[in-house]
XYZ file of C-alpha atoms in Angstrom:
599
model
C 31.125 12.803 -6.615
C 31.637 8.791 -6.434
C 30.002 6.782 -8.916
C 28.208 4.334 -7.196
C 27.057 2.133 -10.064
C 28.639 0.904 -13.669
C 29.908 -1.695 -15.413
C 31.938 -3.073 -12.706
C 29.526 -3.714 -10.789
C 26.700 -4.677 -13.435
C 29.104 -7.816 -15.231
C 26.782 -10.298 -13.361
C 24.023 -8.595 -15.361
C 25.615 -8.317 -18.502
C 26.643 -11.918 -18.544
C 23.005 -12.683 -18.748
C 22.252 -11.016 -21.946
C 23.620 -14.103 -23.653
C 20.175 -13.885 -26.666
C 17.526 -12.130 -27.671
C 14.920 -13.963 -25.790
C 14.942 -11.349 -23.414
C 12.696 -9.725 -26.007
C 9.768 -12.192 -25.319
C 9.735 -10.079 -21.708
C 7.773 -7.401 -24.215
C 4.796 -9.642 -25.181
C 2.641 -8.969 -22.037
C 2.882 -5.001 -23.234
C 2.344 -6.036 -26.883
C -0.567 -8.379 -25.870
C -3.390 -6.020 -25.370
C -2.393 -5.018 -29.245
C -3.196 -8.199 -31.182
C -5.323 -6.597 -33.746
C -3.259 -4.058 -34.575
C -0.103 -6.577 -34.705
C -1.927 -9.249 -36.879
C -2.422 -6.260 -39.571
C 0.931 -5.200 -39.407
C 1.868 -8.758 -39.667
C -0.619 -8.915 -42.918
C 1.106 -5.649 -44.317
C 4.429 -7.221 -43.488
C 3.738 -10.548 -45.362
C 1.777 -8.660 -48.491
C 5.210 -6.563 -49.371
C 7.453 -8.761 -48.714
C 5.072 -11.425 -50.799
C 5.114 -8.336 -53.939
C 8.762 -7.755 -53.602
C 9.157 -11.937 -54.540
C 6.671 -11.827 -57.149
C 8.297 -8.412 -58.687
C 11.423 -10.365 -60.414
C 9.065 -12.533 -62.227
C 7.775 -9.781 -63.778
C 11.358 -8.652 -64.860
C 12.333 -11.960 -66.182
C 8.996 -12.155 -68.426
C 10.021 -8.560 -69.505
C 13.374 -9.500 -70.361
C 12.479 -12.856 -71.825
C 10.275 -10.891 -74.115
C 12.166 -7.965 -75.106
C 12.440 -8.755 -78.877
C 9.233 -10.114 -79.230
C 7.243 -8.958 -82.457
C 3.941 -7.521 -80.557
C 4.207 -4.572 -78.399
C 1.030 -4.900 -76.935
C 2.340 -7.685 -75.238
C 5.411 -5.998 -73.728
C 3.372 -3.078 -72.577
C 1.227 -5.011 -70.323
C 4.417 -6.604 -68.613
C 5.653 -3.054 -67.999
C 1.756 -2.050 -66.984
C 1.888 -4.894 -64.857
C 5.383 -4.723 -63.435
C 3.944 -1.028 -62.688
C 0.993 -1.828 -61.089
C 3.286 -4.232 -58.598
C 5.201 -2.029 -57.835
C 2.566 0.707 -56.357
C 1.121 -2.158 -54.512
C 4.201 -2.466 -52.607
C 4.586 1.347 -52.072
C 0.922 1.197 -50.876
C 2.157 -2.006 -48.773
C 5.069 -0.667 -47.601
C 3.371 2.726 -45.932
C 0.777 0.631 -44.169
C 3.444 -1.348 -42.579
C 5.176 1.611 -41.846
C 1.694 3.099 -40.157
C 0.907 -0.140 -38.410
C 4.732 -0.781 -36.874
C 5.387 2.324 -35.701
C 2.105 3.017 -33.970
C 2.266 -0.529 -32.532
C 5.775 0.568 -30.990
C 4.745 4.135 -29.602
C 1.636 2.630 -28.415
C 3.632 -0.003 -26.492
C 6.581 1.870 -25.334
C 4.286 4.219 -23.607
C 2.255 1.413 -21.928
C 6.185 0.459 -20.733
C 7.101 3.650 -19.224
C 3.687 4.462 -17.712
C 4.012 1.140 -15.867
C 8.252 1.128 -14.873
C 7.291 4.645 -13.461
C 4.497 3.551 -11.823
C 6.392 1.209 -10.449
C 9.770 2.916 -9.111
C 7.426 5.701 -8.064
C 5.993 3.100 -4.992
C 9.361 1.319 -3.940
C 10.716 1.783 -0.903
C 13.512 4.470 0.025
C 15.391 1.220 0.876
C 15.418 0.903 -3.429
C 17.101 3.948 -3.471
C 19.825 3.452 -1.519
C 21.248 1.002 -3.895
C 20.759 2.917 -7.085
C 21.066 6.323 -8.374
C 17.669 8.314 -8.979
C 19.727 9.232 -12.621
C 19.962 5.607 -13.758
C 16.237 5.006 -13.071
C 15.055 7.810 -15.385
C 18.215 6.742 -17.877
C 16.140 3.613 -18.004
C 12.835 4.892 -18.372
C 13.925 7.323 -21.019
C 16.988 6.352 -23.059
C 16.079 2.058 -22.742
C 12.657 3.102 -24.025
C 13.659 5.180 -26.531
C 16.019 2.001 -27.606
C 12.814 -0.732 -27.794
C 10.811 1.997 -29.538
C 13.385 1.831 -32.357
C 13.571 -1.785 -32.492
C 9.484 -2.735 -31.988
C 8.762 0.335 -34.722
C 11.344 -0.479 -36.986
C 14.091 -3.243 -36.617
C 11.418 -6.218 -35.779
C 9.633 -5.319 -38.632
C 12.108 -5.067 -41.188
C 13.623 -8.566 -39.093
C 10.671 -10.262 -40.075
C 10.272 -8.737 -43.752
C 13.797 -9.615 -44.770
C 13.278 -13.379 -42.868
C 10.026 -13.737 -45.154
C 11.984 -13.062 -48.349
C 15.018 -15.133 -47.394
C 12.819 -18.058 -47.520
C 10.643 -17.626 -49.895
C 13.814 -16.230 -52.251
C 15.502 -19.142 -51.561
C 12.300 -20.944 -52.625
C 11.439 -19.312 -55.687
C 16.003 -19.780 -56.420
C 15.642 -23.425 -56.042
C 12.621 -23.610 -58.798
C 14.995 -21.113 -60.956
C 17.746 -23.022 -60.445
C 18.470 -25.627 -58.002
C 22.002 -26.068 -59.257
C 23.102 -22.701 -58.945
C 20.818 -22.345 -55.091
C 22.925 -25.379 -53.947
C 26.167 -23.338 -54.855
C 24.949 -20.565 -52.998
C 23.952 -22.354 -49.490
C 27.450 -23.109 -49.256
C 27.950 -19.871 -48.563
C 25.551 -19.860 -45.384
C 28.196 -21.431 -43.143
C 30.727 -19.234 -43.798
C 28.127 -16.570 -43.118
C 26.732 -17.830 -39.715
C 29.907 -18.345 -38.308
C 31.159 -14.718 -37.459
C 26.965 -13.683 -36.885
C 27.624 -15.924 -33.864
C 31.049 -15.307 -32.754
C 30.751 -11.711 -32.969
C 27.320 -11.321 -31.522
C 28.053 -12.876 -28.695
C 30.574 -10.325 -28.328
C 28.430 -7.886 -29.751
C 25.583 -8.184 -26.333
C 27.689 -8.009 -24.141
C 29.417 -4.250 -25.267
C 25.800 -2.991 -26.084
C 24.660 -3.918 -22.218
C 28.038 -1.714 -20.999
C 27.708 0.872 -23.623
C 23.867 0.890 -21.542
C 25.389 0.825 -18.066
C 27.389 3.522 -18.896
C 24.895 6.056 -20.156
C 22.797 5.388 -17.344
C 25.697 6.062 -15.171
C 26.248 9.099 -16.861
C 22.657 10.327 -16.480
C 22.844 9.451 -12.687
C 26.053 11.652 -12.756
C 25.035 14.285 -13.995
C 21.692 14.282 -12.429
C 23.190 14.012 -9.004
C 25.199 16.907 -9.796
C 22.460 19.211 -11.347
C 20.280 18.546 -8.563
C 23.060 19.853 -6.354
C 24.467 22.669 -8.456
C 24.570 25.662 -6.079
C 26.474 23.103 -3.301
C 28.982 22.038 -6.285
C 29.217 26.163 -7.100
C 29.350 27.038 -3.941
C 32.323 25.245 -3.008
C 33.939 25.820 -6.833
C 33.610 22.168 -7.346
C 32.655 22.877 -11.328
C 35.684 21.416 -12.494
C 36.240 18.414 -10.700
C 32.208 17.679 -11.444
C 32.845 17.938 -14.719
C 35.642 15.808 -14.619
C 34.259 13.561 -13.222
C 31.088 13.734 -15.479
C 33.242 13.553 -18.531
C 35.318 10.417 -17.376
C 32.267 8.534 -17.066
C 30.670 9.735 -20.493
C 34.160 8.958 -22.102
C 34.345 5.180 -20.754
C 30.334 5.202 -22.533
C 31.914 6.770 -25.658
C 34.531 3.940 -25.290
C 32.301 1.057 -24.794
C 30.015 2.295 -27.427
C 33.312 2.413 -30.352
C 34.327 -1.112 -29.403
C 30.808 -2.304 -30.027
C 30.229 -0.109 -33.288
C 33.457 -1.835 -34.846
C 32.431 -5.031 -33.715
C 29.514 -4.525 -35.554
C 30.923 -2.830 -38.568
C 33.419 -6.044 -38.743
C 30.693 -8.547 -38.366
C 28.872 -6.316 -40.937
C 32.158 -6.454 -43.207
C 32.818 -9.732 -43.036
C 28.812 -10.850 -43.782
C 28.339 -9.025 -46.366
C 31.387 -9.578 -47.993
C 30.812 -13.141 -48.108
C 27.128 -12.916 -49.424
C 28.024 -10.695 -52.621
C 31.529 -12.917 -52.895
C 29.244 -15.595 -53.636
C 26.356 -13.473 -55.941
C 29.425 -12.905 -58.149
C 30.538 -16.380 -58.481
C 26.722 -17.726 -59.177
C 26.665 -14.721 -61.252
C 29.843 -16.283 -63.204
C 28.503 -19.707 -63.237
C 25.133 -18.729 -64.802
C 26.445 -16.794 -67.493
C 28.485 -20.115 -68.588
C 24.988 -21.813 -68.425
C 23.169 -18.894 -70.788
C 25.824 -19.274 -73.039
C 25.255 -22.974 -73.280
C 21.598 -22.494 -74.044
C 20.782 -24.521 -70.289
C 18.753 -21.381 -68.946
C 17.133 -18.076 -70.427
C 18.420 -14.635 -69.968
C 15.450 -13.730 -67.907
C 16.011 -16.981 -66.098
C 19.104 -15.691 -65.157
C 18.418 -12.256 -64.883
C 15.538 -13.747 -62.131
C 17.875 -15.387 -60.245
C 20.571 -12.856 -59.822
C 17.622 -10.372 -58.659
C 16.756 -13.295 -55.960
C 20.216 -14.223 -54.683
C 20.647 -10.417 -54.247
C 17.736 -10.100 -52.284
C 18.504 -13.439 -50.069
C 21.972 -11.688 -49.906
C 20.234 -8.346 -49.018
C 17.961 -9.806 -46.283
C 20.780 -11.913 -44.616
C 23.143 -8.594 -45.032
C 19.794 -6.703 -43.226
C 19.179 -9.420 -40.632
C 22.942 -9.810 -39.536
C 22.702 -5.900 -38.634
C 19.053 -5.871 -37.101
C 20.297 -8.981 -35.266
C 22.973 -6.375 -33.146
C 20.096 -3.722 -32.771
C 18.109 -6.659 -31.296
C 20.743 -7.847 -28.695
C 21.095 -3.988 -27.730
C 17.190 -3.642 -27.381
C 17.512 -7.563 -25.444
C 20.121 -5.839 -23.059
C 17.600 -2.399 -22.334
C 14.448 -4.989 -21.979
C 16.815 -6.522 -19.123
C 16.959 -3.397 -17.469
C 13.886 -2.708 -17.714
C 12.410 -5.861 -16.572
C 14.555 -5.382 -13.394
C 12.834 -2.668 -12.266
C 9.613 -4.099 -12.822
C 10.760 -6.910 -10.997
C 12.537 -5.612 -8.356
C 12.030 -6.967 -5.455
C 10.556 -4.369 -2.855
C 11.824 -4.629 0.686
C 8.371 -3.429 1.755
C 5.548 -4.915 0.713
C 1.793 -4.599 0.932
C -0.214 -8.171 2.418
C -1.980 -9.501 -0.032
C -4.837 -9.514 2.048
C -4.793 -5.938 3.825
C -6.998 -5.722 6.801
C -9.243 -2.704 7.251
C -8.138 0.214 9.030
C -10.519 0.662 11.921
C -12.268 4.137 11.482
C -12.923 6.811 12.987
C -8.701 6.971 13.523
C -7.769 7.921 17.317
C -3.926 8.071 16.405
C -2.437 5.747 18.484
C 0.890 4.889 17.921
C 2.655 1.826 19.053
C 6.464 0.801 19.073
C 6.892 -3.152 20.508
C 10.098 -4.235 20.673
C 11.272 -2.675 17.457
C 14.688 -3.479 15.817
C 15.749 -2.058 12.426
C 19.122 -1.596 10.848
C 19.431 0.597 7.441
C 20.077 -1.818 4.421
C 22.793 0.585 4.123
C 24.398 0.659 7.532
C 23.455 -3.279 8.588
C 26.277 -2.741 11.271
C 24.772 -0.343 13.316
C 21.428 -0.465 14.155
C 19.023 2.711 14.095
C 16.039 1.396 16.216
C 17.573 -0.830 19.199
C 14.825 -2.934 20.572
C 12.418 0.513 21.115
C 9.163 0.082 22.666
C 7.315 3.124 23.098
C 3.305 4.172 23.442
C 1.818 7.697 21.856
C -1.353 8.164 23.090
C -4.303 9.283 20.967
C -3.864 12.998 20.901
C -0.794 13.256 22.767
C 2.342 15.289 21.610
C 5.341 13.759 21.841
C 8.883 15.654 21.501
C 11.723 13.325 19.939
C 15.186 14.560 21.375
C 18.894 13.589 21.083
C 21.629 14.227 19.204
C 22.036 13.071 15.233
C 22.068 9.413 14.364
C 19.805 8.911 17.575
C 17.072 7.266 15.536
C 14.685 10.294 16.024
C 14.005 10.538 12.088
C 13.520 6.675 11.579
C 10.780 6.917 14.464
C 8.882 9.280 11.534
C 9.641 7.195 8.698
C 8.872 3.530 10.558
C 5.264 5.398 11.530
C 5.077 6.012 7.381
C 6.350 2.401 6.812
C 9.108 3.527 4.360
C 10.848 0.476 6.245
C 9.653 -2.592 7.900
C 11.386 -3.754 11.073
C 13.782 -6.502 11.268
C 11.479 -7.328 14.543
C 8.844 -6.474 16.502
C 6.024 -4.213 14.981
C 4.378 -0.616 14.647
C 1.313 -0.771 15.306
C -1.431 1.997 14.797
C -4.453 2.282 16.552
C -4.136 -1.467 17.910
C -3.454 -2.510 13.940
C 0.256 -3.405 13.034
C 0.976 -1.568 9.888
C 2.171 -4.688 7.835
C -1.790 -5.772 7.967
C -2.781 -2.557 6.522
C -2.160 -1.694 2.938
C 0.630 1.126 2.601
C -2.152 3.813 0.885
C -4.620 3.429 3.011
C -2.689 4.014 6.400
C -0.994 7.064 5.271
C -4.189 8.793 4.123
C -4.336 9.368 8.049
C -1.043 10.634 8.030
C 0.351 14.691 7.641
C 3.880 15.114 7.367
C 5.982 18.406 7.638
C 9.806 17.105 6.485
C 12.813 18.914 7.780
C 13.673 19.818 4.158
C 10.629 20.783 2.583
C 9.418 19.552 -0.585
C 8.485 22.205 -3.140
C 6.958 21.016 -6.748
C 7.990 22.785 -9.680
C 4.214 24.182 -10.115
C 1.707 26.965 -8.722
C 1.803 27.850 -4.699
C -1.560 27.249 -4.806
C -0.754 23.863 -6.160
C 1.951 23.196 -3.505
C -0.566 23.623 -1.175
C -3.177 21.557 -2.790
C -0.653 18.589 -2.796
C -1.929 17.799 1.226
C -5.398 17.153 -0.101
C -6.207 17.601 -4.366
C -9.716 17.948 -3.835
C -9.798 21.299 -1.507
C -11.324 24.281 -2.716
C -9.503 27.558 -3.120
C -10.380 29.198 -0.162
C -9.629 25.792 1.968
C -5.936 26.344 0.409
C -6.203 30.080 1.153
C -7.523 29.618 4.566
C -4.573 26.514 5.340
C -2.231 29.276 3.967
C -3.285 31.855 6.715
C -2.925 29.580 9.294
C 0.444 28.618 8.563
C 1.624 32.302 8.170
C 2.103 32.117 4.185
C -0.454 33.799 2.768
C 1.047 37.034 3.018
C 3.968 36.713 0.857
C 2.184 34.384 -1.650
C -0.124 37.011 -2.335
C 2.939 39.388 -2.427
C 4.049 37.079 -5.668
C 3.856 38.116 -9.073
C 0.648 36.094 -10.136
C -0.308 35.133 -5.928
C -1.092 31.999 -5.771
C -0.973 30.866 -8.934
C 2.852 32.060 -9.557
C 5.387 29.348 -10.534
C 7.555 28.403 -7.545
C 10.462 26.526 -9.796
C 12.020 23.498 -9.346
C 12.490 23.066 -5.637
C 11.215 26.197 -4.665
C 13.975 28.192 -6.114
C 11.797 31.499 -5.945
C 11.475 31.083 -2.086
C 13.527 31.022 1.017
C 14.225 29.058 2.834
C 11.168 29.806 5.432
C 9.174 30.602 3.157
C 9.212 27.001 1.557
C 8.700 25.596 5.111
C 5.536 27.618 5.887
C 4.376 26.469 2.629
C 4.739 22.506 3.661
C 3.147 23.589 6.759
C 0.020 25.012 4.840
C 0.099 21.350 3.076
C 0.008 19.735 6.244
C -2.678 22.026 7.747
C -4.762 20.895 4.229
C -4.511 17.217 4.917
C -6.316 17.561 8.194
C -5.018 14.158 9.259
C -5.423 13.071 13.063
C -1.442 11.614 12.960
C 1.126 14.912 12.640
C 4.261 14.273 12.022
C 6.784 17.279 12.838
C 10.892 16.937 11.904
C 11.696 19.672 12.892
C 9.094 22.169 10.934
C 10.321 25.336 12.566
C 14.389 25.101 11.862
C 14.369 27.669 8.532
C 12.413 30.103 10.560
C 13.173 33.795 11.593
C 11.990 34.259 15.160
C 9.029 36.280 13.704
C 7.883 33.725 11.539
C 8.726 31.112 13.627
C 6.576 32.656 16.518
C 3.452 32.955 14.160
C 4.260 28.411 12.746
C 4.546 27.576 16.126
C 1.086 29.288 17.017
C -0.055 27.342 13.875
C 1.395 24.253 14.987
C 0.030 24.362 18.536
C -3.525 24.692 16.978
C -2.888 22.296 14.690
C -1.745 19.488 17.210
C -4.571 19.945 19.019
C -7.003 16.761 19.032
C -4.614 14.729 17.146
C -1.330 12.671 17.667
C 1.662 14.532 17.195
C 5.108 13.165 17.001
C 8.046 15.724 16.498
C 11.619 15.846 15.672
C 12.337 19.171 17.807
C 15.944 20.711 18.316
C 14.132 24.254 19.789
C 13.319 24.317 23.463
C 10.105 26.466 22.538
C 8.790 23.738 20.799
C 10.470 20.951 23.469
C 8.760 22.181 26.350
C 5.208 22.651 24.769
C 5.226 18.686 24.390
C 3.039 16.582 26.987
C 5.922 13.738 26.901
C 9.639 13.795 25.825
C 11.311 10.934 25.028
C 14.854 11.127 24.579
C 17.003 8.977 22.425
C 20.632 7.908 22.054
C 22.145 5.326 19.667
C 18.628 4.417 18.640
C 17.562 3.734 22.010
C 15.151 5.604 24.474
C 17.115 6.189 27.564
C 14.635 8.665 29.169
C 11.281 9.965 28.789
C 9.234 12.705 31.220
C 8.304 16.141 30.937
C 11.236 18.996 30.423
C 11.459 19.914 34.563
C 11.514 16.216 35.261
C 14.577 15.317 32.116
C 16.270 18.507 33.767
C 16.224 17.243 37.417
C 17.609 14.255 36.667
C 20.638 15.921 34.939
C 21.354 12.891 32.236
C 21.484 13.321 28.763
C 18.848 15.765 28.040
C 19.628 18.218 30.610
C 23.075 18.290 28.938
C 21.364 18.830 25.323
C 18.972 21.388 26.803
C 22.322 23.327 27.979
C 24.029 23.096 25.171
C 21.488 23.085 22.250
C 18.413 24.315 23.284
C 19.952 26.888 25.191
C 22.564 27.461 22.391
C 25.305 26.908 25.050
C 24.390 30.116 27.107
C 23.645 27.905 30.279
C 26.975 25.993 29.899
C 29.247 29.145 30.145
């Protein structure tokens, strides 16, 4: 199986994860949250505030060590005590606060980038695999979770008590602070070099997990194919190339890190020691106290500490900057059909016409060859229509341009006098019953399979759909009848059996549009005799359209229309296609008759 996405083709994307302001995308999901953020916030500010006040309390300790009155040196230790538990206390809320802030938000992200993918176009998916999308929704989450939850917090904590350290170092000692924000240069330097670096690894390390998910996804969602044509190993070759080259990415940007990481904090603590030097010249010269000192070190280790903290938060940010990316793109993809702003009412009650004027389309995919060729065709209210030819004819874009999966490149479709780019997408289709070629099955109850074509039927609306469409028989022949568990796709069924079922659905929905590709083709004669007596009494009174390859269902149809390199080239009834010998009476030989007429 061909990748068909990575970091070759996502550089343009990765070069644009040059900062972290990508993270300001998150505010409108963090928004609605403003009271619980401004208490974290207060939480965040009253430990980091403690931890600055806590080496005042040592130095008046350690000042007073030898002092004659105990007494006095208790309540510095009571007190020293006492600030201590207030930070503990501090600390937890913060803990409580940040983390519920994050679930609470990444939620509110994946509920809405599902919400969106879930309405795009099949247009969207021919440029990405289905694997990547739920990589994003699941593994990018998982990555802003960490960083909202934890690493902004602790970000902001260790930025509060870098200033006010460096604050509360100048009034220690502004000699020995000046000798220390030398050091800061030095220290910025590789943060910036690196992390540069540093974004641009952690948005391919990204690219290559999703890849990997779309990989493998691809190929569990195909498994028997890939077994049935002992395709296990190269699969899994090719699965394991692609998580290697994510290993890889992610081990070049885990030493970059560790080296920026190195290099930072051996810097910072180069420089404690030589203030650390310094001072104790000054304590020996009687210019500052041992507490003074002892204050100071405990300051410059936590500026040291926060700056240490902040240069290794700053890579989980740029890696949670490059997943916002990715997850702002889908949110802000660009959907090749789109709903007017101003949808027009759909007239009511619904007749089912169906109009085709002048329609041209080509398949983002396939721009070179075009699947609708200027077709103009009329479908009567109530009228079956038969779609013939062979593949590639355009019979199955008819069915999805009357859905408006795809808008066309000109011309319109136009139902019941209404074209359907004035008529908002979920309203149209309420009107509309499909039965797909490949049937859909949900991993959940029959009776729930059924229940898809209209959630609020009763029971014995589903049961009474189910008779119709000859199912009901073997689902009550299941282990729990209706309510057994198909599996995922239907695995329990046959292949028949999951047809009948999407013909029950359809039955459900009731809608006065049906829309057939080819509904009978996984059916034994029996059970395709019994469908097809469901099907006739279920076209009756409304519009159908089908995608038909049987001559049974061919010849039932009031019209035919024939089709050929996306173009009608003949419509009429079956005697009148067959007396004029063209293209369909050579398909009805050869296909519909299964070749018997030919020989």
């Amino acid at each position: 199986m061909a990748r068909r996405t990575g970091p070759a083709s996502g550089q343009e994307e990765r070069d644009k994860s040059r900062n972290i302001g990508a993270m300001r995308r998150l505010w409108p999901f963090m928004r609605p949250y403003k009271t619980l953020l401004v208490f974290a916030l207060l939480a965040l500010v009253l430990t980091a505030s403690v931890s600055l006040v806590l080496p005042m309390a040592v130095r008046r300790v350690v000042d007073n060590f030898e002092i004659g009155s105990g007494a006095l040196l208790n309540q510095y230790f009571a007190a020293a005590l006492g600030i201590t538990g207030l930070l503990a206390v501090g600390t937890a809320l913060r803990y409580a606060l940040v983390t519920r802030l994050g679930e609470r938000v990444v939620t509110d992200i994946r509920k809405e980038v599902f919400a969106r993918v879930i309405g795009l176009s099949p247009a969207f998916y021919e440029k990405i695999m289905t694997g990547e999308v739920l990589s994003r929704i699941t593994t990018d989450t998982t990555l802003i979770l960490s960083v909202i939850g934890s690493s902004i917090s602790i970000a902001l904590r260790n930025a509060l008590i870098f200033v006010g350290g460096l604050a509360l170092m100048l009034f220690t000692s502004w000699k020995l602070t000046l000798m220390v924000l030398l050091i800061v240069p030095a220290v910025i330097v590789p943060i910036m070099t690196l992390g540069r670096k540093l974004r641009k690894l952690s948005r391919e390390n990204q690219d290559w997990i999703a890849d990997s998910s779309g990989n493998a996804s691809e190929a569990l969602g195909s498994v028997q194919t890939v077994q049935a044509f002992t395709h296990e190993a190269r699969t899994v070759a090719a699965f394991n190339e692609v998580t290697e080259k994510s290993f890889d990415a992610a081990r070049r940007r885990i030493w970059t890190r560790a080296l920026m990481t190195a290099i930072v904090i051996f810097l910072i603590f180069s420089g404690v020691v030589g203030v650390l030097w310094i001072g104790a010249w000054d304590v020996r010269a009687g210019d500052m106290s041992i507490g003074a000192l002892v204050q100071f070190v405990i300051y410059s280790v936590m500026v040291a500490g926060s700056v240490a903290a902040l240069s290794e938060i700053f890579g989980e940010l740029q890696r949670a900057a490059g997943a916002t990316e990715r997850l702002v793109e889908l949110l802000e993809t660009t959907d090749s059909v789109k709903d007017t702003t101003t949808p027009l009412p759909l007239s009511t009650p619904v007749k089912g016409e169906i109009v085709f004027d002048d329609v041209l389309f080509h398949y983002p995919a396939r721009p070179d060859v075009a699947a609708l060729d200027h077709v103009s065709l009329t479908i009567a209210p109530g009228e079956t229509v038969a779609l013939v030819g062979p593949s590639g004819a355009g019979k199955t874009t008819i069915i999805q341009m009357i859905q408006r999966f795809y808008d066309p490149e000109s011309g319109s479709v136009r139902l019941d006098g209404q074209a359907l780019t004035d008529l908002a997408r979920t309203e149209f289709r309420k009107y509309l019953s499909l039965v797909p070629q490949d049937p859909v099955i949900f991993a959940t109850s029959a009776r729930e399979n059924i229940r898809f074509g209209r959630p609020d039927a009763t029971d014995a609306e589903i049961e009474e759909a189910a008779r119709t469409a000859a199912a009901h028989d073997f689902i009550a022949a299941l282990p729990d009848g209706y309510d057994s568990y198909l599996g995922e796709r239907g695995v329990m069924l046959s292949g028949g059996q999951k047809q009948r079922i999407a013909i029950a659905r359809a039955i459900l929905r009731d809608a006065p549009v049906l829309l057939l590709d080819e509904a009978t083709s996984a059916l034994d004669a029996e059970s395709e005799r019994l469908v097809q007596r469901a099907v006739d009494k279920l076209a009756k009174g409304r519009t159908t359209v089908i995608v038909a390859h049987r001559l049974a269902t061919v010849k039932k149809a009031d019209r035919i229309v024939v089709m050929d390199q996306g173009r009608i080239v003949a419509t009429g009834t079956h005697d009148e296609l067959v007396a004029e010998g063209g293209l369909y009476s050579r398909l009805a030989r050869l296909q519909f008759t299964d070749g018997i007429a030919a020989e």
